[in-house]
Amino acid sequence: KLAGDEALIACQRCKLSQLGYVAPRNDLYESYAYRSGVSAGWRAHCAALASEYGGVGKLTLDIASNDGTMVRAMQTAGATAVGIEPSLSFADCAYNRVTAWWSSEIAKKQFAAGVGLLNVITAQNVLGHVAAVHDFMRGIALSLKQDGVAIIEVPYVLDMLRSLSFDTIYHEHLSYWSVTALRELCNAHGLTLSAIKPLAVHGGSIRAIITRGTDVKSSVNSYLTREKRDLNDT
C-alpha cells in the first residue's frame, strides 16, 4: 500500500483496482525510452498473435504502438496495419500513422465510419496506463467493424496478488485489471467480452477478446467464477 492519495484502492462492485493518484501523462510518456522490439520474446509474441488475427484484406490498428513491433508483425501477416503512439520518441517511426493519445475523438476523426473501419484493434499493456478508461473503450467501440475483434492484453491482478508482485505497482501503472472489471467496461460500451486467454508474460497476464457478437466462451465464465471467490478473499 502506498501512502495517502497514492494508495492502491479497489472498487468492491466492479473489482477494478486503481491508484488514487494520477501522474501527469506527458511527464511519463512524452519522451518514453522503452522500445518493445528489443525483446526477441516479445517479437515472437506479436508474430504469433498476428498469424492468428492478421491476414490479407484486414485493416488493423495497434494502440500505443511504441516502436511498431505489433504493426510490423501484422504487416508481415498480410494485413494493412497502422499504429497510434503518443510519445514523441517514436514520432518518426514509419509504422505509426498517428502521433496522439488514443481517444474517442481520434477514433471519430480517423477510424469511424458507420460502425467502424477496423477489422482488428490491438492494445497490449496500455489499458493499465490509462486514466480515462471509458473514453479509451468508447474509441474502440466507434472504430470496430460489426464483425471486428479487439484484443486487449493486461497484467492480471490475481496473478499479481498471488505472486506478491507489489513491485509492479507504481505511477506508470494506474489500474490493475480483473476479468470482472473488463466485462463491466465492455458492457458499458455495447461490446462483448467473448474470451479470455492466460499469457505467460509480465508476471502473468490475460488476453481479452472483445467483439460485437453475443457468443461468450467458457473461459470468461471460468474466470468470473474464480474471481467471485478469490477477489472477495483478498
PDB file of C-alpha atoms in Angstrom:
ATOM      1  CA  LYS A   1       0.000   0.000   0.000  1.00  0.00           C
ATOM      2  CA  LEU A   2       1.260   3.441  -0.911  1.00  0.00           C
ATOM      3  CA  ALA A   3       0.835   6.489   1.288  1.00  0.00           C
ATOM      4  CA  GLY A   4      -2.129   8.872   1.318  1.00  0.00           C
ATOM      5  CA  ASP A   5      -3.628   9.737  -2.071  1.00  0.00           C
ATOM      6  CA  GLU A   6      -1.198   7.315  -3.756  1.00  0.00           C
ATOM      7  CA  ALA A   7      -2.822   4.263  -2.164  1.00  0.00           C
ATOM      8  CA  LEU A   8      -3.978   1.364  -4.296  1.00  0.00           C
ATOM      9  CA  ILE A   9      -7.752   1.325  -3.992  1.00  0.00           C
ATOM     10  CA  ALA A  10     -10.336  -1.158  -5.248  1.00  0.00           C
ATOM     11  CA  CYS A  11     -13.963  -0.941  -6.306  1.00  0.00           C
ATOM     12  CA  GLN A  12     -15.945  -3.594  -4.463  1.00  0.00           C
ATOM     13  CA  ARG A  13     -18.573  -3.694  -7.215  1.00  0.00           C
ATOM     14  CA  CYS A  14     -16.575  -3.998 -10.453  1.00  0.00           C
ATOM     15  CA  LYS A  15     -13.320  -5.275  -8.859  1.00  0.00           C
ATOM     16  CA  LEU A  16     -11.058  -2.773 -10.600  1.00  0.00           C
ATOM     17  CA  SER A  17      -8.004  -1.740  -8.600  1.00  0.00           C
ATOM     18  CA  GLN A  18      -6.558   1.730  -9.258  1.00  0.00           C
ATOM     19  CA  LEU A  19      -4.021   4.151  -7.879  1.00  0.00           C
ATOM     20  CA  GLY A  20      -5.590   7.068  -6.057  1.00  0.00           C
ATOM     21  CA  TYR A  21      -3.149   9.497  -7.725  1.00  0.00           C
ATOM     22  CA  VAL A  22      -2.749  10.066 -11.472  1.00  0.00           C
ATOM     23  CA  ALA A  23       0.666  11.352 -12.531  1.00  0.00           C
ATOM     24  CA  PRO A  24       0.689  13.783 -15.490  1.00  0.00           C
ATOM     25  CA  ARG A  25       0.850  11.589 -18.572  1.00  0.00           C
ATOM     26  CA  ASN A  26       3.138  13.910 -20.518  1.00  0.00           C
ATOM     27  CA  ASP A  27       5.722  13.636 -17.750  1.00  0.00           C
ATOM     28  CA  LEU A  28       5.635   9.852 -18.063  1.00  0.00           C
ATOM     29  CA  TYR A  29       5.344   9.287 -21.807  1.00  0.00           C
ATOM     30  CA  GLU A  30       6.279  12.325 -23.881  1.00  0.00           C
ATOM     31  CA  SER A  31       9.901  11.138 -24.119  1.00  0.00           C
ATOM     32  CA  TYR A  32       9.348   7.452 -23.477  1.00  0.00           C
ATOM     33  CA  ALA A  33      12.580   5.477 -23.791  1.00  0.00           C
ATOM     34  CA  TYR A  34      11.357   1.864 -23.674  1.00  0.00           C
ATOM     35  CA  ARG A  35      11.385   0.035 -27.018  1.00  0.00           C
ATOM     36  CA  SER A  36       9.364  -3.177 -27.062  1.00  0.00           C
ATOM     37  CA  GLY A  37      11.109  -4.575 -30.135  1.00  0.00           C
ATOM     38  CA  VAL A  38      14.416  -5.135 -28.342  1.00  0.00           C
ATOM     39  CA  SER A  39      12.907  -8.294 -26.807  1.00  0.00           C
ATOM     40  CA  ALA A  40      13.046 -11.398 -29.015  1.00  0.00           C
ATOM     41  CA  GLY A  41      10.371 -12.961 -26.836  1.00  0.00           C
ATOM     42  CA  TRP A  42       8.047 -10.017 -27.388  1.00  0.00           C
ATOM     43  CA  ARG A  43       8.633 -10.070 -31.142  1.00  0.00           C
ATOM     44  CA  ALA A  44       7.663 -13.747 -31.163  1.00  0.00           C
ATOM     45  CA  HIS A  45       4.598 -12.995 -29.029  1.00  0.00           C
ATOM     46  CA  CYS A  46       3.421 -10.365 -31.527  1.00  0.00           C
ATOM     47  CA  ALA A  47       4.156 -12.593 -34.509  1.00  0.00           C
ATOM     48  CA  ALA A  48       2.019 -15.382 -33.038  1.00  0.00           C
ATOM     49  CA  LEU A  49      -0.888 -13.002 -32.419  1.00  0.00           C
ATOM     50  CA  ALA A  50      -0.593 -11.568 -35.936  1.00  0.00           C
ATOM     51  CA  SER A  51      -0.592 -15.017 -37.522  1.00  0.00           C
ATOM     52  CA  GLU A  52      -3.880 -15.752 -35.744  1.00  0.00           C
ATOM     53  CA  TYR A  53      -5.700 -12.454 -36.308  1.00  0.00           C
ATOM     54  CA  GLY A  54      -3.957 -10.775 -39.244  1.00  0.00           C
ATOM     55  CA  GLY A  55      -4.356 -11.585 -42.921  1.00  0.00           C
ATOM     56  CA  VAL A  56      -4.749 -10.068 -46.372  1.00  0.00           C
ATOM     57  CA  GLY A  57      -7.608  -7.593 -46.638  1.00  0.00           C
ATOM     58  CA  LYS A  58      -7.724  -6.777 -42.928  1.00  0.00           C
ATOM     59  CA  LEU A  59      -7.265  -3.242 -41.624  1.00  0.00           C
ATOM     60  CA  THR A  60      -5.654  -3.312 -38.184  1.00  0.00           C
ATOM     61  CA  LEU A  61      -4.668  -0.727 -35.603  1.00  0.00           C
ATOM     62  CA  ASP A  62      -2.254  -1.068 -32.716  1.00  0.00           C
ATOM     63  CA  ILE A  63      -2.942   1.387 -29.874  1.00  0.00           C
ATOM     64  CA  ALA A  64       0.192   2.698 -28.139  1.00  0.00           C
ATOM     65  CA  SER A  65       2.282   1.080 -30.835  1.00  0.00           C
ATOM     66  CA  ASN A  66       5.665   2.089 -29.364  1.00  0.00           C
ATOM     67  CA  ASP A  67       8.357   1.193 -31.937  1.00  0.00           C
ATOM     68  CA  GLY A  68       5.886  -0.553 -34.240  1.00  0.00           C
ATOM     69  CA  THR A  69       6.651  -4.173 -33.320  1.00  0.00           C
ATOM     70  CA  MET A  70       2.989  -5.260 -33.442  1.00  0.00           C
ATOM     71  CA  VAL A  71       2.326  -3.220 -36.586  1.00  0.00           C
ATOM     72  CA  ARG A  72       5.249  -4.859 -38.370  1.00  0.00           C
ATOM     73  CA  ALA A  73       4.025  -8.300 -37.340  1.00  0.00           C
ATOM     74  CA  MET A  74       0.556  -7.573 -38.733  1.00  0.00           C
ATOM     75  CA  GLN A  75       2.029  -6.301 -41.997  1.00  0.00           C
ATOM     76  CA  THR A  76       4.147  -9.428 -42.277  1.00  0.00           C
ATOM     77  CA  ALA A  77       0.932 -11.440 -41.832  1.00  0.00           C
ATOM     78  CA  GLY A  78      -0.576  -9.595 -44.823  1.00  0.00           C
ATOM     79  CA  ALA A  79      -2.748  -7.007 -43.072  1.00  0.00           C
ATOM     80  CA  THR A  80      -2.893  -3.287 -43.758  1.00  0.00           C
ATOM     81  CA  ALA A  81      -1.660  -2.205 -40.343  1.00  0.00           C
ATOM     82  CA  VAL A  82      -1.083   1.160 -38.699  1.00  0.00           C
ATOM     83  CA  GLY A  83      -0.227   2.331 -35.215  1.00  0.00           C
ATOM     84  CA  ILE A  84      -1.093   5.233 -32.937  1.00  0.00           C
ATOM     85  CA  GLU A  85       1.540   6.304 -30.425  1.00  0.00           C
ATOM     86  CA  PRO A  86       1.677   9.466 -28.274  1.00  0.00           C
ATOM     87  CA  SER A  87       5.373   9.525 -27.410  1.00  0.00           C
ATOM     88  CA  LEU A  88       7.476  11.958 -29.414  1.00  0.00           C
ATOM     89  CA  SER A  89      10.281   9.402 -29.172  1.00  0.00           C
ATOM     90  CA  PHE A  90       8.525   7.426 -31.928  1.00  0.00           C
ATOM     91  CA  ALA A  91       7.083  10.285 -33.986  1.00  0.00           C
ATOM     92  CA  ASP A  92       9.325   9.452 -36.945  1.00  0.00           C
ATOM     93  CA  CYS A  93       8.523   5.728 -36.886  1.00  0.00           C
ATOM     94  CA  ALA A  94       7.175   4.747 -40.310  1.00  0.00           C
ATOM     95  CA  TYR A  95       4.778   2.243 -38.725  1.00  0.00           C
ATOM     96  CA  ASN A  96       2.919   4.860 -36.644  1.00  0.00           C
ATOM     97  CA  ARG A  97       0.313   6.730 -38.677  1.00  0.00           C
ATOM     98  CA  VAL A  98      -0.910   8.949 -35.846  1.00  0.00           C
ATOM     99  CA  THR A  99       1.132  10.635 -33.119  1.00  0.00           C
ATOM    100  CA  ALA A 100      -1.526  11.199 -30.458  1.00  0.00           C
ATOM    101  CA  TRP A 101      -3.191   9.809 -27.374  1.00  0.00           C
ATOM    102  CA  TRP A 102      -5.903   7.311 -28.246  1.00  0.00           C
ATOM    103  CA  SER A 103      -9.347   8.773 -27.562  1.00  0.00           C
ATOM    104  CA  SER A 104     -12.911   8.720 -28.821  1.00  0.00           C
ATOM    105  CA  GLU A 105     -12.218  11.978 -30.686  1.00  0.00           C
ATOM    106  CA  ILE A 106      -9.259  10.459 -32.531  1.00  0.00           C
ATOM    107  CA  ALA A 107     -11.417   7.424 -33.297  1.00  0.00           C
ATOM    108  CA  LYS A 108     -14.147   9.617 -34.799  1.00  0.00           C
ATOM    109  CA  LYS A 109     -11.694  11.543 -36.967  1.00  0.00           C
ATOM    110  CA  GLN A 110      -9.534   8.663 -38.156  1.00  0.00           C
ATOM    111  CA  PHE A 111     -11.293   5.314 -37.980  1.00  0.00           C
ATOM    112  CA  ALA A 112     -15.084   5.633 -37.573  1.00  0.00           C
ATOM    113  CA  ALA A 113     -17.487   5.198 -40.479  1.00  0.00           C
ATOM    114  CA  GLY A 114     -20.871   3.662 -39.766  1.00  0.00           C
ATOM    115  CA  VAL A 115     -19.991   1.080 -37.140  1.00  0.00           C
ATOM    116  CA  GLY A 116     -16.275   1.457 -37.802  1.00  0.00           C
ATOM    117  CA  LEU A 117     -13.499   0.723 -40.261  1.00  0.00           C
ATOM    118  CA  LEU A 118     -11.180  -1.611 -38.374  1.00  0.00           C
ATOM    119  CA  ASN A 119     -11.140  -5.397 -38.541  1.00  0.00           C
ATOM    120  CA  VAL A 120      -8.688  -5.793 -35.669  1.00  0.00           C
ATOM    121  CA  ILE A 121      -7.626  -3.484 -32.848  1.00  0.00           C
ATOM    122  CA  THR A 122      -4.760  -4.475 -30.565  1.00  0.00           C
ATOM    123  CA  ALA A 123      -3.894  -2.793 -27.279  1.00  0.00           C
ATOM    124  CA  GLN A 124      -1.089  -4.546 -25.433  1.00  0.00           C
ATOM    125  CA  ASN A 125      -0.047  -3.396 -21.972  1.00  0.00           C
ATOM    126  CA  VAL A 126      -1.618   0.032 -22.384  1.00  0.00           C
ATOM    127  CA  LEU A 127      -5.047  -0.096 -20.698  1.00  0.00           C
ATOM    128  CA  GLY A 128      -3.397  -0.248 -17.273  1.00  0.00           C
ATOM    129  CA  HIS A 129      -1.652   3.062 -18.060  1.00  0.00           C
ATOM    130  CA  VAL A 130      -4.855   4.906 -18.984  1.00  0.00           C
ATOM    131  CA  ALA A 131      -6.825   7.215 -16.658  1.00  0.00           C
ATOM    132  CA  ALA A 132      -9.871   7.743 -18.922  1.00  0.00           C
ATOM    133  CA  VAL A 133     -10.687   4.069 -19.468  1.00  0.00           C
ATOM    134  CA  HIS A 134     -14.263   4.720 -20.604  1.00  0.00           C
ATOM    135  CA  ASP A 135     -13.149   7.129 -23.322  1.00  0.00           C
ATOM    136  CA  PHE A 136     -10.498   4.592 -24.341  1.00  0.00           C
ATOM    137  CA  MET A 137     -13.119   1.858 -24.770  1.00  0.00           C
ATOM    138  CA  ARG A 138     -15.576   4.264 -26.407  1.00  0.00           C
ATOM    139  CA  GLY A 139     -12.949   4.870 -29.087  1.00  0.00           C
ATOM    140  CA  ILE A 140     -12.673   1.134 -29.693  1.00  0.00           C
ATOM    141  CA  ALA A 141     -16.460   0.789 -29.932  1.00  0.00           C
ATOM    142  CA  LEU A 142     -16.588   3.589 -32.514  1.00  0.00           C
ATOM    143  CA  SER A 143     -13.792   2.151 -34.659  1.00  0.00           C
ATOM    144  CA  LEU A 144     -14.532  -1.580 -34.723  1.00  0.00           C
ATOM    145  CA  LYS A 145     -16.372  -3.111 -37.674  1.00  0.00           C
ATOM    146  CA  GLN A 146     -19.500  -5.149 -37.000  1.00  0.00           C
ATOM    147  CA  ASP A 147     -17.563  -8.410 -37.274  1.00  0.00           C
ATOM    148  CA  GLY A 148     -14.308  -6.976 -35.930  1.00  0.00           C
ATOM    149  CA  VAL A 149     -12.309  -8.023 -32.895  1.00  0.00           C
ATOM    150  CA  ALA A 150     -10.416  -6.003 -30.302  1.00  0.00           C
ATOM    151  CA  ILE A 151      -7.592  -7.699 -28.434  1.00  0.00           C
ATOM    152  CA  ILE A 152      -6.555  -6.164 -25.119  1.00  0.00           C
ATOM    153  CA  GLU A 153      -3.697  -7.599 -23.068  1.00  0.00           C
ATOM    154  CA  VAL A 154      -3.159  -6.593 -19.451  1.00  0.00           C
ATOM    155  CA  PRO A 155      -1.278  -7.943 -16.434  1.00  0.00           C
ATOM    156  CA  TYR A 156      -3.759  -9.939 -14.345  1.00  0.00           C
ATOM    157  CA  VAL A 157      -4.482  -8.618 -10.859  1.00  0.00           C
ATOM    158  CA  LEU A 158      -4.957 -12.060  -9.270  1.00  0.00           C
ATOM    159  CA  ASP A 159      -1.567 -13.217 -10.566  1.00  0.00           C
ATOM    160  CA  MET A 160      -0.035 -10.080  -9.067  1.00  0.00           C
ATOM    161  CA  LEU A 161      -1.642 -10.760  -5.694  1.00  0.00           C
ATOM    162  CA  ARG A 162      -0.777 -14.461  -5.655  1.00  0.00           C
ATOM    163  CA  SER A 163       2.867 -13.865  -6.551  1.00  0.00           C
ATOM    164  CA  LEU A 164       3.163 -10.823  -4.240  1.00  0.00           C
ATOM    165  CA  SER A 165       4.478  -8.813  -7.193  1.00  0.00           C
ATOM    166  CA  PHE A 166       3.900  -5.493  -5.481  1.00  0.00           C
ATOM    167  CA  ASP A 167       6.977  -4.027  -7.170  1.00  0.00           C
ATOM    168  CA  THR A 168       4.786  -3.715 -10.285  1.00  0.00           C
ATOM    169  CA  ILE A 169       2.658  -1.073  -8.530  1.00  0.00           C
ATOM    170  CA  TYR A 170       3.968   2.366  -9.480  1.00  0.00           C
ATOM    171  CA  HIS A 171       2.766   5.575 -11.116  1.00  0.00           C
ATOM    172  CA  GLU A 172       3.008   4.303 -14.676  1.00  0.00           C
ATOM    173  CA  HIS A 173       0.520   1.542 -13.828  1.00  0.00           C
ATOM    174  CA  LEU A 174      -2.745   3.230 -12.892  1.00  0.00           C
ATOM    175  CA  SER A 175      -5.089   0.241 -12.933  1.00  0.00           C
ATOM    176  CA  TYR A 176      -4.864  -3.493 -12.249  1.00  0.00           C
ATOM    177  CA  TRP A 177      -7.423  -5.498 -14.153  1.00  0.00           C
ATOM    178  CA  SER A 178      -9.640  -8.430 -13.354  1.00  0.00           C
ATOM    179  CA  VAL A 179     -11.936 -10.170 -15.847  1.00  0.00           C
ATOM    180  CA  THR A 180     -14.884  -8.869 -13.827  1.00  0.00           C
ATOM    181  CA  ALA A 181     -13.722  -5.285 -14.370  1.00  0.00           C
ATOM    182  CA  LEU A 182     -13.009  -5.862 -18.067  1.00  0.00           C
ATOM    183  CA  ARG A 183     -16.502  -7.261 -18.612  1.00  0.00           C
ATOM    184  CA  GLU A 184     -18.048  -4.244 -16.852  1.00  0.00           C
ATOM    185  CA  LEU A 185     -16.074  -1.898 -19.114  1.00  0.00           C
ATOM    186  CA  CYS A 186     -17.041  -3.764 -22.296  1.00  0.00           C
ATOM    187  CA  ASN A 187     -20.716  -3.933 -21.333  1.00  0.00           C
ATOM    188  CA  ALA A 188     -20.793  -0.180 -20.713  1.00  0.00           C
ATOM    189  CA  HIS A 189     -19.925   0.422 -24.376  1.00  0.00           C
ATOM    190  CA  GLY A 190     -22.061  -2.197 -26.084  1.00  0.00           C
ATOM    191  CA  LEU A 191     -19.208  -4.660 -26.552  1.00  0.00           C
ATOM    192  CA  THR A 192     -18.894  -8.292 -25.502  1.00  0.00           C
ATOM    193  CA  LEU A 193     -16.014  -9.844 -23.608  1.00  0.00           C
ATOM    194  CA  SER A 194     -16.003 -13.033 -25.671  1.00  0.00           C
ATOM    195  CA  ALA A 195     -12.965 -14.969 -24.443  1.00  0.00           C
ATOM    196  CA  ILE A 196     -10.005 -14.825 -22.071  1.00  0.00           C
ATOM    197  CA  LYS A 197      -6.621 -16.429 -22.622  1.00  0.00           C
ATOM    198  CA  PRO A 198      -3.888 -16.600 -19.952  1.00  0.00           C
ATOM    199  CA  LEU A 199      -0.468 -15.339 -21.022  1.00  0.00           C
ATOM    200  CA  ALA A 200       2.932 -16.065 -19.502  1.00  0.00           C
ATOM    201  CA  VAL A 201       4.226 -12.502 -19.965  1.00  0.00           C
ATOM    202  CA  HIS A 202       4.816  -9.685 -17.467  1.00  0.00           C
ATOM    203  CA  GLY A 203       4.477 -11.981 -14.480  1.00  0.00           C
ATOM    204  CA  GLY A 204       1.082 -13.313 -15.562  1.00  0.00           C
ATOM    205  CA  SER A 205      -1.273 -11.579 -17.969  1.00  0.00           C
ATOM    206  CA  ILE A 206      -4.554 -12.137 -19.763  1.00  0.00           C
ATOM    207  CA  ARG A 207      -5.662 -11.580 -23.332  1.00  0.00           C
ATOM    208  CA  ALA A 208      -9.229 -10.318 -23.643  1.00  0.00           C
ATOM    209  CA  ILE A 209     -11.029 -10.994 -26.933  1.00  0.00           C
ATOM    210  CA  ILE A 210     -13.717  -8.338 -27.434  1.00  0.00           C
ATOM    211  CA  THR A 211     -16.395  -8.378 -30.139  1.00  0.00           C
ATOM    212  CA  ARG A 212     -19.826  -7.037 -31.055  1.00  0.00           C
ATOM    213  CA  GLY A 213     -21.306 -10.543 -31.012  1.00  0.00           C
ATOM    214  CA  THR A 214     -23.187 -12.452 -28.318  1.00  0.00           C
ATOM    215  CA  ASP A 215     -21.029 -15.581 -28.099  1.00  0.00           C
ATOM    216  CA  VAL A 216     -19.203 -15.857 -24.757  1.00  0.00           C
ATOM    217  CA  LYS A 217     -16.684 -18.672 -24.350  1.00  0.00           C
ATOM    218  CA  SER A 218     -16.461 -20.786 -21.203  1.00  0.00           C
ATOM    219  CA  SER A 219     -13.090 -19.183 -20.389  1.00  0.00           C
ATOM    220  CA  VAL A 220     -14.847 -15.952 -19.409  1.00  0.00           C
ATOM    221  CA  ASN A 221     -17.265 -17.636 -17.027  1.00  0.00           C
ATOM    222  CA  SER A 222     -14.463 -19.719 -15.513  1.00  0.00           C
ATOM    223  CA  TYR A 223     -12.516 -16.574 -14.647  1.00  0.00           C
ATOM    224  CA  LEU A 224     -15.624 -14.808 -13.333  1.00  0.00           C
ATOM    225  CA  THR A 225     -16.470 -17.717 -11.039  1.00  0.00           C
ATOM    226  CA  ARG A 226     -12.913 -17.863  -9.700  1.00  0.00           C
ATOM    227  CA  GLU A 227     -12.812 -14.112  -9.120  1.00  0.00           C
ATOM    228  CA  LYS A 228     -16.118 -14.097  -7.279  1.00  0.00           C
ATOM    229  CA  ARG A 229     -14.471 -16.387  -4.749  1.00  0.00           C
ATOM    230  CA  ASP A 230     -10.854 -15.235  -4.718  1.00  0.00           C
ATOM    231  CA  LEU A 231     -11.174 -11.456  -5.034  1.00  0.00           C
ATOM    232  CA  ASN A 232     -13.601 -11.382  -2.133  1.00  0.00           C
ATOM    233  CA  ASP A 233     -10.946 -13.092  -0.047  1.00  0.00           C
ATOM    234  CA  THR A 234      -8.151 -10.627  -0.870  1.00  0.00           C
TER     235      THR A 234
END
